[in-house]
C-alpha cells in the first residue's frame, strides 16, 4: 500500500486549451494517507470516475502529477501502477472455480502455490465465500459474483491501493448494508489503502474514515464524517450530506449578527472581513433550528408539514421564498400554521460565495 499525492492534478476531455471552468476535474492537490479508507462522494457527473481513472492510469491527466510513496507514476500504465480495481459489475471467469478466480491475480504475479492457497483461504473466509471455493463461478447470483470481484480486488496484499467504483450497484438492497460493514471490517483487517467511489452518502459515511466530497469537478471538502456534518466547508457539502440537508439562507452579515429578511439572528463568532461583493449566506443544520410558538425576537415561518421520523420530527417551513427544515420538539403544534424559529448560534456557519468563512472568536 502507498501514500498517494495528487499535485495540481486536472483533467479536461476537451483538451488542455479548454477554459478551466469546463474541466471535468479542476486542479486538485491533496494527499491520500497510506492505509486510509477513503470515499469519493458526489452526485452523478461531478468527476468521481474521472479522478479514479486518473489515479488508476486509465486516463492520462491534462495537467499535474500523481505520486505513489513520493515516486511520480503519472506516465505509467495501469498495469505498472500496481493497483487493484473493483468495478460496478462483476468481472470474473465463469469457467473457473470461485477459488481459482480469487487466486488469479496472485498466480499472474507468480506467487508460490502454498502462499496463494493461504491468501485465498483468508479472503474466502473474510467474504464468507468459503463454502463456494471449489464451485464453478458460473450460475452464481449477481451478488455472489460481485463478492468474488471484491475478493479479487482485495486478495493481493502488495498493491499500492484498491480502487472501488460504485461496487455495490448490483447488490440486492438487503445485502448492501451487510457488505458495506464487511468492507469496513476488511479494511481494518487487511491494512490496505482503499478508495471507494459512490454517490450514496450512507455508503460513503459507513465505509470511510475520510470522505472526499466532489462537486462540479472540484474537491470541495475532505474530512471525517463528523467534520463534514459539523463544519461543511462548502454549502454543497452541507446540503448534500445529512438528511434533510443543511438550511442555507441568503443573509447580510456584519460583526456577530446575520440579518435575514430584516430579522436579526445572533452569531457566536464575529465576521468583519467578508469579501465585498460576495454572495453571503448562512447555513444551519435542521438539528440546530427549532420550531416554537411565534414570539418577539423570533424569525417567523409558515409550516408546510411535519415529517415524523420516529426518533425525531422535522417541520418543513418557509421563510419568504426560502424552504427550511427545523426540529419540531415533542408536543409542538401550531393552530394557524405559523411558527417561530429558534437558531442555535453555536451551529450557524457563514458562507461567502459558497465557501465557509471562519469568524473571529
Ligand atoms: P457518474 O457517477 O455518473 O459516473 P461521475 O461523478 O463519476 O459521474 P464523471 O464520469 O467523472 O462523473 O464525469 C465528469 C464529467 O466529465 C461529466 O460532465 C461527464 O459528462 C464528462 N465526461 C466523462 N467521461 C467523458 C468522456 N469520455 N468524454 C467527454 N466527457 C466525459
mmCIF file of C-alpha atoms and ligand atoms in Angstrom:
data_model
loop_
_atom_site.group_PDB
_atom_site.id
_atom_site.type_symbol
_atom_site.label_atom_id
_atom_site.label_comp_id
_atom_site.label_asym_id
_atom_site.label_seq_id
_atom_site.Cartn_x
_atom_site.Cartn_y
_atom_site.Cartn_z
ATOM 1 C CA UNK A 1 0.000 0.000 0.000
ATOM 2 C CA UNK A 2 1.107 3.520 -0.610
ATOM 3 C CA UNK A 3 0.590 7.156 0.226
ATOM 4 C CA UNK A 4 -0.879 8.851 -2.824
ATOM 5 C CA UNK A 5 -0.182 12.512 -3.583
ATOM 6 C CA UNK A 6 -2.087 14.436 -6.218
ATOM 7 C CA UNK A 7 -0.143 17.519 -7.260
ATOM 8 C CA UNK A 8 -2.031 20.219 -9.160
ATOM 9 C CA UNK A 9 -3.877 17.443 -10.952
ATOM 10 C CA UNK A 10 -6.544 18.364 -13.512
ATOM 11 C CA UNK A 11 -8.275 16.826 -16.482
ATOM 12 C CA UNK A 12 -10.204 18.161 -19.461
ATOM 13 C CA UNK A 13 -11.825 15.869 -22.042
ATOM 14 C CA UNK A 14 -11.885 18.888 -24.349
ATOM 15 C CA UNK A 15 -8.102 19.268 -24.486
ATOM 16 C CA UNK A 16 -5.645 21.316 -22.452
ATOM 17 C CA UNK A 17 -6.665 24.615 -24.032
ATOM 18 C CA UNK A 18 -10.292 24.390 -22.914
ATOM 19 C CA UNK A 19 -11.303 27.011 -20.316
ATOM 20 C CA UNK A 20 -10.665 25.724 -16.785
ATOM 21 C CA UNK A 21 -14.309 26.054 -15.729
ATOM 22 C CA UNK A 22 -15.167 23.345 -18.291
ATOM 23 C CA UNK A 23 -12.617 20.824 -16.885
ATOM 24 C CA UNK A 24 -14.159 17.521 -15.705
ATOM 25 C CA UNK A 25 -11.526 17.563 -12.935
ATOM 26 C CA UNK A 26 -10.494 21.015 -11.744
ATOM 27 C CA UNK A 27 -6.982 21.412 -10.268
ATOM 28 C CA UNK A 28 -6.579 19.461 -7.036
ATOM 29 C CA UNK A 29 -3.635 18.988 -4.691
ATOM 30 C CA UNK A 30 -4.144 16.524 -1.875
ATOM 31 C CA UNK A 31 -2.706 13.502 -0.074
ATOM 32 C CA UNK A 32 -4.356 10.133 0.474
ATOM 33 C CA UNK A 33 -2.826 8.573 3.588
ATOM 34 C CA UNK A 34 -1.188 5.152 3.407
ATOM 35 C CA UNK A 35 -3.681 2.568 4.687
ATOM 36 C CA UNK A 36 -6.596 5.041 4.739
ATOM 37 C CA UNK A 37 -10.217 4.168 3.927
ATOM 38 C CA UNK A 38 -11.477 6.908 1.616
ATOM 39 C CA UNK A 39 -14.809 7.508 -0.048
ATOM 40 C CA UNK A 40 -15.027 9.747 -3.083
ATOM 41 C CA UNK A 41 -18.573 11.083 -2.841
ATOM 42 C CA UNK A 42 -20.644 13.306 -5.097
ATOM 43 C CA UNK A 43 -23.612 13.368 -7.467
ATOM 44 C CA UNK A 44 -23.574 11.955 -10.966
ATOM 45 C CA UNK A 45 -21.290 13.886 -13.310
ATOM 46 C CA UNK A 46 -19.206 15.616 -10.598
ATOM 47 C CA UNK A 47 -15.966 13.973 -11.746
ATOM 48 C CA UNK A 48 -15.524 10.998 -9.386
ATOM 49 C CA UNK A 49 -14.854 8.425 -12.086
ATOM 50 C CA UNK A 50 -12.544 10.834 -13.904
ATOM 51 C CA UNK A 51 -10.438 11.252 -10.756
ATOM 52 C CA UNK A 52 -10.451 7.495 -10.071
ATOM 53 C CA UNK A 53 -9.432 6.759 -13.668
ATOM 54 C CA UNK A 54 -6.625 9.292 -13.464
ATOM 55 C CA UNK A 55 -5.330 7.585 -10.290
ATOM 56 C CA UNK A 56 -5.605 4.136 -11.876
ATOM 57 C CA UNK A 57 -3.946 5.230 -15.127
ATOM 58 C CA UNK A 58 -6.944 4.640 -17.403
ATOM 59 C CA UNK A 59 -6.830 8.400 -18.150
ATOM 60 C CA UNK A 60 -3.664 10.465 -18.569
ATOM 61 C CA UNK A 61 -4.317 13.789 -16.822
ATOM 62 C CA UNK A 62 -4.206 17.017 -18.800
ATOM 63 C CA UNK A 63 -2.175 18.583 -16.028
ATOM 64 C CA UNK A 64 -0.290 17.722 -12.838
ATOM 65 C CA UNK A 65 1.300 14.684 -11.238
ATOM 66 C CA UNK A 66 0.402 11.616 -9.187
ATOM 67 C CA UNK A 67 2.957 10.280 -6.726
ATOM 68 C CA UNK A 68 2.856 6.851 -5.078
ATOM 69 C CA UNK A 69 5.097 6.989 -1.997
ATOM 70 C CA UNK A 70 6.823 10.046 -3.407
ATOM 71 C CA UNK A 71 7.532 8.464 -6.821
ATOM 72 C CA UNK A 72 5.980 10.134 -9.888
ATOM 73 C CA UNK A 73 3.902 7.428 -11.579
ATOM 74 C CA UNK A 74 1.953 9.761 -13.929
ATOM 75 C CA UNK A 75 3.481 8.307 -17.118
ATOM 76 C CA UNK A 76 2.968 4.666 -16.026
ATOM 77 C CA UNK A 77 0.266 2.398 -17.453
ATOM 78 C CA UNK A 78 -2.447 0.897 -15.224
ATOM 79 C CA UNK A 79 -0.591 -2.461 -15.150
ATOM 80 C CA UNK A 80 2.628 -0.833 -13.947
ATOM 81 C CA UNK A 81 0.884 1.138 -11.178
ATOM 82 C CA UNK A 82 0.334 -1.915 -9.017
ATOM 83 C CA UNK A 83 -3.248 -1.206 -8.064
ATOM 84 C CA UNK A 84 -6.354 -3.377 -7.786
ATOM 85 C CA UNK A 85 -9.742 -2.281 -9.095
ATOM 86 C CA UNK A 86 -13.313 -3.362 -8.453
ATOM 87 C CA UNK A 87 -15.914 -2.105 -10.923
ATOM 88 C CA UNK A 88 -19.712 -1.707 -10.763
ATOM 89 C CA UNK A 89 -20.306 -5.004 -12.494
ATOM 90 C CA UNK A 90 -18.642 -8.339 -11.666
ATOM 91 C CA UNK A 91 -15.519 -9.176 -13.653
ATOM 92 C CA UNK A 92 -14.988 -12.912 -13.167
ATOM 93 C CA UNK A 93 -14.157 -16.032 -15.173
ATOM 94 C CA UNK A 94 -17.198 -18.321 -15.354
ATOM 95 C CA UNK A 95 -15.132 -21.345 -16.349
ATOM 96 C CA UNK A 96 -13.004 -21.193 -13.190
ATOM 97 C CA UNK A 97 -13.982 -22.112 -9.657
ATOM 98 C CA UNK A 98 -14.544 -19.355 -7.113
ATOM 99 C CA UNK A 99 -11.171 -20.212 -5.545
ATOM 100 C CA UNK A 100 -9.378 -20.087 -8.917
ATOM 101 C CA UNK A 101 -10.944 -16.680 -9.578
ATOM 102 C CA UNK A 102 -9.607 -15.395 -6.281
ATOM 103 C CA UNK A 103 -6.193 -16.940 -6.944
ATOM 104 C CA UNK A 104 -5.902 -15.452 -10.440
ATOM 105 C CA UNK A 105 -4.270 -12.085 -9.586
ATOM 106 C CA UNK A 106 -1.733 -13.909 -7.363
ATOM 107 C CA UNK A 107 -0.962 -16.642 -9.894
ATOM 108 C CA UNK A 108 -0.443 -13.937 -12.503
ATOM 109 C CA UNK A 109 2.313 -12.486 -10.382
ATOM 110 C CA UNK A 110 3.998 -15.834 -9.838
ATOM 111 C CA UNK A 111 3.266 -16.229 -6.146
ATOM 112 C CA UNK A 112 4.144 -19.718 -4.761
ATOM 113 C CA UNK A 113 1.147 -22.076 -4.561
ATOM 114 C CA UNK A 114 1.262 -22.523 -0.781
ATOM 115 C CA UNK A 115 1.075 -18.759 -0.295
ATOM 116 C CA UNK A 116 -1.739 -18.443 -2.835
ATOM 117 C CA UNK A 117 -3.767 -21.141 -1.062
ATOM 118 C CA UNK A 118 -3.296 -19.372 2.258
ATOM 119 C CA UNK A 119 -4.338 -15.976 0.936
ATOM 120 C CA UNK A 120 -7.339 -17.370 -0.995
ATOM 121 C CA UNK A 121 -8.500 -19.185 2.147
ATOM 122 C CA UNK A 122 -8.185 -15.960 4.142
ATOM 123 C CA UNK A 123 -10.110 -13.811 1.644
ATOM 124 C CA UNK A 124 -12.681 -16.606 1.203
ATOM 125 C CA UNK A 125 -13.211 -16.631 4.960
ATOM 126 C CA UNK A 126 -13.439 -12.837 5.242
ATOM 127 C CA UNK A 127 -16.041 -12.637 2.458
ATOM 128 C CA UNK A 128 -17.985 -15.739 3.557
ATOM 129 C CA UNK A 129 -17.111 -17.438 0.271
ATOM 130 C CA UNK A 130 -15.517 -20.500 1.935
ATOM 131 C CA UNK A 131 -18.354 -22.924 1.146
ATOM 132 C CA UNK A 132 -18.174 -21.973 -2.548
ATOM 133 C CA UNK A 133 -14.407 -22.008 -3.135
ATOM 134 C CA UNK A 134 -14.486 -25.272 -5.139
ATOM 135 C CA UNK A 135 -17.665 -24.424 -7.067
ATOM 136 C CA UNK A 136 -17.654 -23.160 -10.647
ATOM 137 C CA UNK A 137 -18.317 -19.413 -10.674
ATOM 138 C CA UNK A 138 -20.990 -19.813 -13.311
ATOM 139 C CA UNK A 139 -24.675 -19.787 -12.311
ATOM 140 C CA UNK A 140 -23.963 -17.817 -9.139
ATOM 141 C CA UNK A 141 -26.203 -14.863 -8.285
ATOM 142 C CA UNK A 142 -25.050 -11.336 -9.232
ATOM 143 C CA UNK A 143 -24.429 -10.703 -5.513
ATOM 144 C CA UNK A 144 -22.151 -13.719 -5.183
ATOM 145 C CA UNK A 145 -20.299 -12.826 -8.390
ATOM 146 C CA UNK A 146 -19.681 -9.297 -7.155
ATOM 147 C CA UNK A 147 -18.360 -10.707 -3.879
ATOM 148 C CA UNK A 148 -15.824 -12.672 -5.933
ATOM 149 C CA UNK A 149 -14.876 -9.440 -7.739
ATOM 150 C CA UNK A 150 -14.395 -7.768 -4.363
ATOM 151 C CA UNK A 151 -12.278 -10.728 -3.267
ATOM 152 C CA UNK A 152 -10.123 -10.477 -6.388
ATOM 153 C CA UNK A 153 -9.610 -6.790 -5.658
ATOM 154 C CA UNK A 154 -8.588 -7.486 -2.072
ATOM 155 C CA UNK A 155 -6.529 -10.649 -2.493
ATOM 156 C CA UNK A 156 -3.160 -9.015 -3.170
ATOM 157 C CA UNK A 157 -1.515 -7.542 -0.107
ATOM 158 C CA UNK A 158 1.222 -5.751 -2.095
ATOM 159 C CA UNK A 159 -0.951 -3.301 -4.046
ATOM 160 C CA UNK A 160 -0.462 0.456 -3.754
ATOM 161 C CA UNK A 161 -4.242 0.879 -3.411
ATOM 162 C CA UNK A 162 -7.574 -0.798 -4.067
ATOM 163 C CA UNK A 163 -9.983 1.342 -6.078
ATOM 164 C CA UNK A 164 -13.708 0.601 -5.944
ATOM 165 C CA UNK A 165 -16.080 2.233 -8.452
ATOM 166 C CA UNK A 166 -19.651 2.005 -7.066
ATOM 167 C CA UNK A 167 -19.061 -1.692 -6.232
ATOM 168 C CA UNK A 168 -22.425 -2.327 -4.591
ATOM 169 C CA UNK A 169 -24.606 -1.191 -7.520
ATOM 170 C CA UNK A 170 -25.683 -4.742 -8.447
ATOM 171 C CA UNK A 171 -26.053 -5.930 -4.862
ATOM 172 C CA UNK A 172 -29.514 -6.663 -3.537
ATOM 173 C CA UNK A 173 -30.571 -3.769 -1.210
ATOM 174 C CA UNK A 174 -30.923 -6.110 1.767
ATOM 175 C CA UNK A 175 -27.388 -7.381 1.337
ATOM 176 C CA UNK A 176 -25.938 -3.938 0.718
ATOM 177 C CA UNK A 177 -25.684 -2.931 4.354
ATOM 178 C CA UNK A 178 -24.034 -6.258 5.209
ATOM 179 C CA UNK A 179 -21.378 -5.868 2.526
ATOM 180 C CA UNK A 180 -20.810 -2.226 3.443
ATOM 181 C CA UNK A 181 -19.979 -3.135 7.014
ATOM 182 C CA UNK A 182 -17.985 -6.127 5.780
ATOM 183 C CA UNK A 183 -15.804 -3.900 3.585
ATOM 184 C CA UNK A 184 -15.116 -1.662 6.562
ATOM 185 C CA UNK A 185 -14.086 -4.675 8.639
ATOM 186 C CA UNK A 186 -11.947 -5.943 5.743
ATOM 187 C CA UNK A 187 -10.179 -2.608 5.605
ATOM 188 C CA UNK A 188 -9.271 -2.927 9.277
ATOM 189 C CA UNK A 189 -8.001 -6.492 8.850
ATOM 190 C CA UNK A 190 -6.144 -6.098 5.572
ATOM 191 C CA UNK A 191 -4.459 -2.746 6.126
ATOM 192 C CA UNK A 192 -4.815 -1.578 2.503
ATOM 193 C CA UNK A 193 -5.235 1.944 1.096
ATOM 194 C CA UNK A 194 -8.783 1.930 -0.261
ATOM 195 C CA UNK A 195 -10.633 4.499 -2.374
ATOM 196 C CA UNK A 196 -14.329 3.899 -2.765
ATOM 197 C CA UNK A 197 -16.357 5.902 -5.301
ATOM 198 C CA UNK A 198 -20.056 6.360 -4.603
ATOM 199 C CA UNK A 199 -22.903 8.849 -4.966
ATOM 200 C CA UNK A 200 -24.577 7.361 -1.877
ATOM 201 C CA UNK A 201 -23.802 9.234 1.348
ATOM 202 C CA UNK A 202 -24.752 6.272 3.566
ATOM 203 C CA UNK A 203 -22.260 4.062 1.724
ATOM 204 C CA UNK A 204 -19.575 6.728 1.962
ATOM 205 C CA UNK A 205 -20.133 7.524 5.628
ATOM 206 C CA UNK A 206 -20.278 3.854 6.707
ATOM 207 C CA UNK A 207 -17.186 2.814 4.802
ATOM 208 C CA UNK A 208 -14.766 5.700 5.041
ATOM 209 C CA UNK A 209 -12.555 7.279 7.679
ATOM 210 C CA UNK A 210 -12.180 10.209 5.302
ATOM 211 C CA UNK A 211 -14.836 11.306 2.853
ATOM 212 C CA UNK A 212 -13.725 13.382 -0.135
ATOM 213 C CA UNK A 213 -16.710 15.319 -1.483
ATOM 214 C CA UNK A 214 -16.724 16.422 -5.129
ATOM 215 C CA UNK A 215 -18.970 18.988 -6.778
ATOM 216 C CA UNK A 216 -18.783 20.200 -10.350
ATOM 217 C CA UNK A 217 -15.304 18.742 -10.956
ATOM 218 C CA UNK A 218 -13.860 20.134 -7.751
ATOM 219 C CA UNK A 219 -12.894 18.519 -4.462
ATOM 220 C CA UNK A 220 -14.860 20.767 -2.107
ATOM 221 C CA UNK A 221 -14.024 19.075 1.214
ATOM 222 C CA UNK A 222 -12.095 16.144 2.577
ATOM 223 C CA UNK A 223 -12.802 15.175 6.169
ATOM 224 C CA UNK A 224 -14.207 12.694 8.656
ATOM 225 C CA UNK A 225 -17.954 12.136 8.548
ATOM 226 C CA UNK A 226 -18.232 14.239 11.733
ATOM 227 C CA UNK A 227 -16.259 17.116 10.194
ATOM 228 C CA UNK A 228 -18.470 17.114 7.109
ATOM 229 C CA UNK A 229 -21.531 17.209 9.302
ATOM 230 C CA UNK A 230 -20.328 19.761 11.867
ATOM 231 C CA UNK A 231 -18.412 22.144 9.635
ATOM 232 C CA UNK A 232 -19.262 21.917 5.940
ATOM 233 C CA UNK A 233 -16.537 23.774 4.036
ATOM 234 C CA UNK A 234 -18.896 24.463 1.122
ATOM 235 C CA UNK A 235 -22.663 24.988 1.051
ATOM 236 C CA UNK A 236 -22.885 21.990 -1.304
ATOM 237 C CA UNK A 237 -21.404 19.696 1.394
ATOM 238 C CA UNK A 238 -23.925 20.979 3.917
ATOM 239 C CA UNK A 239 -26.782 20.368 1.550
ATOM 240 C CA UNK A 240 -25.558 17.012 0.162
ATOM 241 C CA UNK A 241 -24.562 15.394 3.485
ATOM 242 C CA UNK A 242 -27.273 14.899 6.064
ATOM 243 C CA UNK A 243 -30.939 14.150 5.699
ATOM 244 C CA UNK A 244 -32.500 16.635 5.499
ATOM 245 C CA UNK A 245 -29.511 18.670 4.324
ATOM 246 C CA UNK A 246 -28.316 21.947 5.820
ATOM 247 C CA UNK A 247 -30.580 25.000 5.574
ATOM 248 C CA UNK A 248 -28.991 27.767 3.545
ATOM 249 C CA UNK A 249 -30.349 31.316 3.756
ATOM 250 C CA UNK A 250 -29.299 34.495 1.983
ATOM 251 C CA UNK A 251 -28.230 36.956 4.667
ATOM 252 C CA UNK A 252 -26.488 40.200 5.405
ATOM 253 C CA UNK A 253 -23.743 39.506 7.905
ATOM 254 C CA UNK A 254 -21.886 42.064 9.994
ATOM 255 C CA UNK A 255 -19.967 41.511 13.208
ATOM 256 C CA UNK A 256 -21.852 38.991 15.301
ATOM 257 C CA UNK A 257 -25.168 39.377 13.548
ATOM 258 C CA UNK A 258 -26.843 37.944 10.481
ATOM 259 C CA UNK A 259 -29.887 39.679 9.031
ATOM 260 C CA UNK A 260 -32.399 37.505 7.185
ATOM 261 C CA UNK A 261 -35.257 39.486 5.646
ATOM 262 C CA UNK A 262 -34.619 42.280 8.134
ATOM 263 C CA UNK A 263 -34.673 39.919 11.124
ATOM 264 C CA UNK A 264 -31.525 39.706 13.268
ATOM 265 C CA UNK A 265 -30.036 36.290 14.137
ATOM 266 C CA UNK A 266 -27.203 36.247 16.684
ATOM 267 C CA UNK A 267 -23.912 34.575 15.704
ATOM 268 C CA UNK A 268 -21.270 33.098 18.002
ATOM 269 C CA UNK A 269 -18.336 34.493 16.065
ATOM 270 C CA UNK A 270 -17.566 37.876 14.512
ATOM 271 C CA UNK A 271 -17.465 38.410 10.741
ATOM 272 C CA UNK A 272 -15.978 41.782 9.967
ATOM 273 C CA UNK A 273 -13.855 40.976 6.938
ATOM 274 C CA UNK A 274 -16.241 39.355 4.493
ATOM 275 C CA UNK A 275 -15.148 39.800 0.869
ATOM 276 C CA UNK A 276 -17.033 42.704 -0.671
ATOM 277 C CA UNK A 277 -19.393 41.800 -3.485
ATOM 278 C CA UNK A 278 -19.539 38.121 -2.447
ATOM 279 C CA UNK A 279 -22.822 36.226 -2.125
ATOM 280 C CA UNK A 280 -23.277 35.888 1.649
ATOM 281 C CA UNK A 281 -25.322 33.056 3.147
ATOM 282 C CA UNK A 282 -25.760 31.426 6.497
ATOM 283 C CA UNK A 283 -26.024 27.661 6.874
ATOM 284 C CA UNK A 284 -27.539 25.799 9.792
ATOM 285 C CA UNK A 285 -28.437 22.139 10.030
ATOM 286 C CA UNK A 286 -32.111 21.313 10.753
ATOM 287 C CA UNK A 287 -30.992 19.656 14.007
ATOM 288 C CA UNK A 288 -29.958 23.118 15.303
ATOM 289 C CA UNK A 289 -33.106 25.078 14.444
ATOM 290 C CA UNK A 290 -36.237 24.554 16.497
ATOM 291 C CA UNK A 291 -39.831 25.456 15.679
ATOM 292 C CA UNK A 292 -41.569 27.096 18.630
ATOM 293 C CA UNK A 293 -44.619 29.306 19.099
ATOM 294 C CA UNK A 294 -44.135 32.660 17.289
ATOM 295 C CA UNK A 295 -42.871 35.398 19.564
ATOM 296 C CA UNK A 296 -40.849 38.597 19.770
ATOM 297 C CA UNK A 297 -37.267 38.262 18.542
ATOM 298 C CA UNK A 298 -38.017 35.078 16.571
ATOM 299 C CA UNK A 299 -37.916 34.684 12.802
ATOM 300 C CA UNK A 300 -41.446 33.828 11.668
ATOM 301 C CA UNK A 301 -42.035 30.842 9.385
ATOM 302 C CA UNK A 302 -45.006 29.168 7.687
ATOM 303 C CA UNK A 303 -45.276 25.448 8.327
ATOM 304 C CA UNK A 304 -45.810 23.292 5.212
ATOM 305 C CA UNK A 305 -45.822 19.937 7.006
ATOM 306 C CA UNK A 306 -44.229 17.958 9.804
ATOM 307 C CA UNK A 307 -42.297 14.749 8.989
ATOM 308 C CA UNK A 308 -42.245 12.261 11.855
ATOM 309 C CA UNK A 309 -39.082 10.145 11.558
ATOM 310 C CA UNK A 310 -39.760 8.193 14.747
ATOM 311 C CA UNK A 311 -36.976 9.426 16.980
ATOM 312 C CA UNK A 312 -37.112 12.977 15.631
ATOM 313 C CA UNK A 313 -39.681 15.184 13.914
ATOM 314 C CA UNK A 314 -38.753 17.758 11.301
ATOM 315 C CA UNK A 315 -41.027 20.636 10.382
ATOM 316 C CA UNK A 316 -40.794 21.746 6.756
ATOM 317 C CA UNK A 317 -41.255 25.500 6.795
ATOM 318 C CA UNK A 318 -40.992 28.538 4.570
ATOM 319 C CA UNK A 319 -39.451 31.920 5.331
ATOM 320 C CA UNK A 320 -40.397 34.111 2.375
ATOM 321 C CA UNK A 321 -39.342 32.062 -0.653
ATOM 322 C CA UNK A 322 -36.748 30.020 1.264
ATOM 323 C CA UNK A 323 -37.607 26.486 2.344
ATOM 324 C CA UNK A 324 -36.153 25.196 5.605
ATOM 325 C CA UNK A 325 -36.292 22.126 7.815
ATOM 326 C CA UNK A 326 -36.310 22.515 11.594
ATOM 327 C CA UNK A 327 -36.596 20.215 14.581
ATOM 328 C CA UNK A 328 -40.150 20.032 15.964
ATOM 329 C CA UNK A 329 -39.954 19.277 19.695
ATOM 330 C CA UNK A 330 -42.335 16.758 21.253
ATOM 331 C CA UNK A 331 -45.730 18.319 21.820
ATOM 332 C CA UNK A 332 -45.226 21.128 19.304
ATOM 333 C CA UNK A 333 -48.367 22.031 17.358
ATOM 334 C CA UNK A 334 -49.456 25.117 15.506
ATOM 335 C CA UNK A 335 -53.119 26.043 15.159
ATOM 336 C CA UNK A 336 -52.644 28.651 12.414
ATOM 337 C CA UNK A 337 -49.632 27.196 10.523
ATOM 338 C CA UNK A 338 -47.256 29.852 11.870
ATOM 339 C CA UNK A 339 -44.148 29.181 13.936
ATOM 340 C CA UNK A 340 -41.143 30.980 15.331
ATOM 341 C CA UNK A 341 -37.637 29.696 14.561
ATOM 342 C CA UNK A 342 -35.035 29.410 17.313
ATOM 343 C CA UNK A 343 -31.460 29.092 15.999
ATOM 344 C CA UNK A 344 -28.538 27.664 17.970
ATOM 345 C CA UNK A 345 -25.831 30.330 17.361
ATOM 346 C CA UNK A 346 -23.019 27.817 18.020
ATOM 347 C CA UNK A 347 -24.033 25.901 14.886
ATOM 348 C CA UNK A 348 -24.637 28.709 12.412
ATOM 349 C CA UNK A 349 -21.997 28.922 9.670
ATOM 350 C CA UNK A 350 -21.335 31.843 7.360
ATOM 351 C CA UNK A 351 -20.509 31.349 3.667
ATOM 352 C CA UNK A 352 -19.114 33.788 1.107
ATOM 353 C CA UNK A 353 -19.629 32.637 -2.493
ATOM 354 C CA UNK A 354 -20.476 29.169 -1.112
ATOM 355 C CA UNK A 355 -17.198 28.831 0.864
ATOM 356 C CA UNK A 356 -17.080 28.658 4.658
ATOM 357 C CA UNK A 357 -15.742 31.758 6.378
ATOM 358 C CA UNK A 358 -14.026 31.279 9.741
ATOM 359 C CA UNK A 359 -15.254 34.051 12.008
ATOM 360 C CA UNK A 360 -13.179 35.552 14.805
ATOM 361 C CA UNK A 361 -13.702 34.254 18.341
HETATM 362 P P1 LIG B 1 -21.224 9.146 -12.643
HETATM 363 O O1 LIG B 1 -21.480 8.754 -11.217
HETATM 364 O O2 LIG B 1 -22.458 9.464 -13.405
HETATM 365 O O3 LIG B 1 -20.281 8.242 -13.378
HETATM 366 P P2 LIG B 1 -19.025 10.909 -12.062
HETATM 367 O O4 LIG B 1 -19.094 11.758 -10.848
HETATM 368 O O5 LIG B 1 -18.196 9.686 -11.984
HETATM 369 O O6 LIG B 1 -20.483 10.576 -12.560
HETATM 370 P P3 LIG B 1 -17.534 11.538 -14.430
HETATM 371 O O7 LIG B 1 -17.975 10.279 -15.104
HETATM 372 O O8 LIG B 1 -16.134 11.635 -13.964
HETATM 373 O O9 LIG B 1 -18.503 11.870 -13.212
HETATM 374 O O10 LIG B 1 -17.870 12.753 -15.408
HETATM 375 C C1 LIG B 1 -17.468 14.091 -15.130
HETATM 376 C C2 LIG B 1 -17.808 14.972 -16.334
HETATM 377 O O11 LIG B 1 -16.997 14.584 -17.458
HETATM 378 C C3 LIG B 1 -19.248 14.853 -16.802
HETATM 379 O O12 LIG B 1 -19.678 16.101 -17.241
HETATM 380 C C4 LIG B 1 -19.169 13.881 -17.970
HETATM 381 O O13 LIG B 1 -20.186 14.124 -18.914
HETATM 382 C C5 LIG B 1 -17.803 14.203 -18.569
HETATM 383 N N1 LIG B 1 -17.165 13.023 -19.177
HETATM 384 C C6 LIG B 1 -16.942 11.833 -18.612
HETATM 385 N N2 LIG B 1 -16.314 10.991 -19.452
HETATM 386 C C7 LIG B 1 -16.154 11.660 -20.613
HETATM 387 C C8 LIG B 1 -15.569 11.356 -21.878
HETATM 388 N N3 LIG B 1 -15.024 10.186 -22.116
HETATM 389 N N4 LIG B 1 -15.577 12.325 -22.834
HETATM 390 C C9 LIG B 1 -16.119 13.535 -22.601
HETATM 391 N N5 LIG B 1 -16.681 13.895 -21.430
HETATM 392 C C10 LIG B 1 -16.699 12.982 -20.449
#
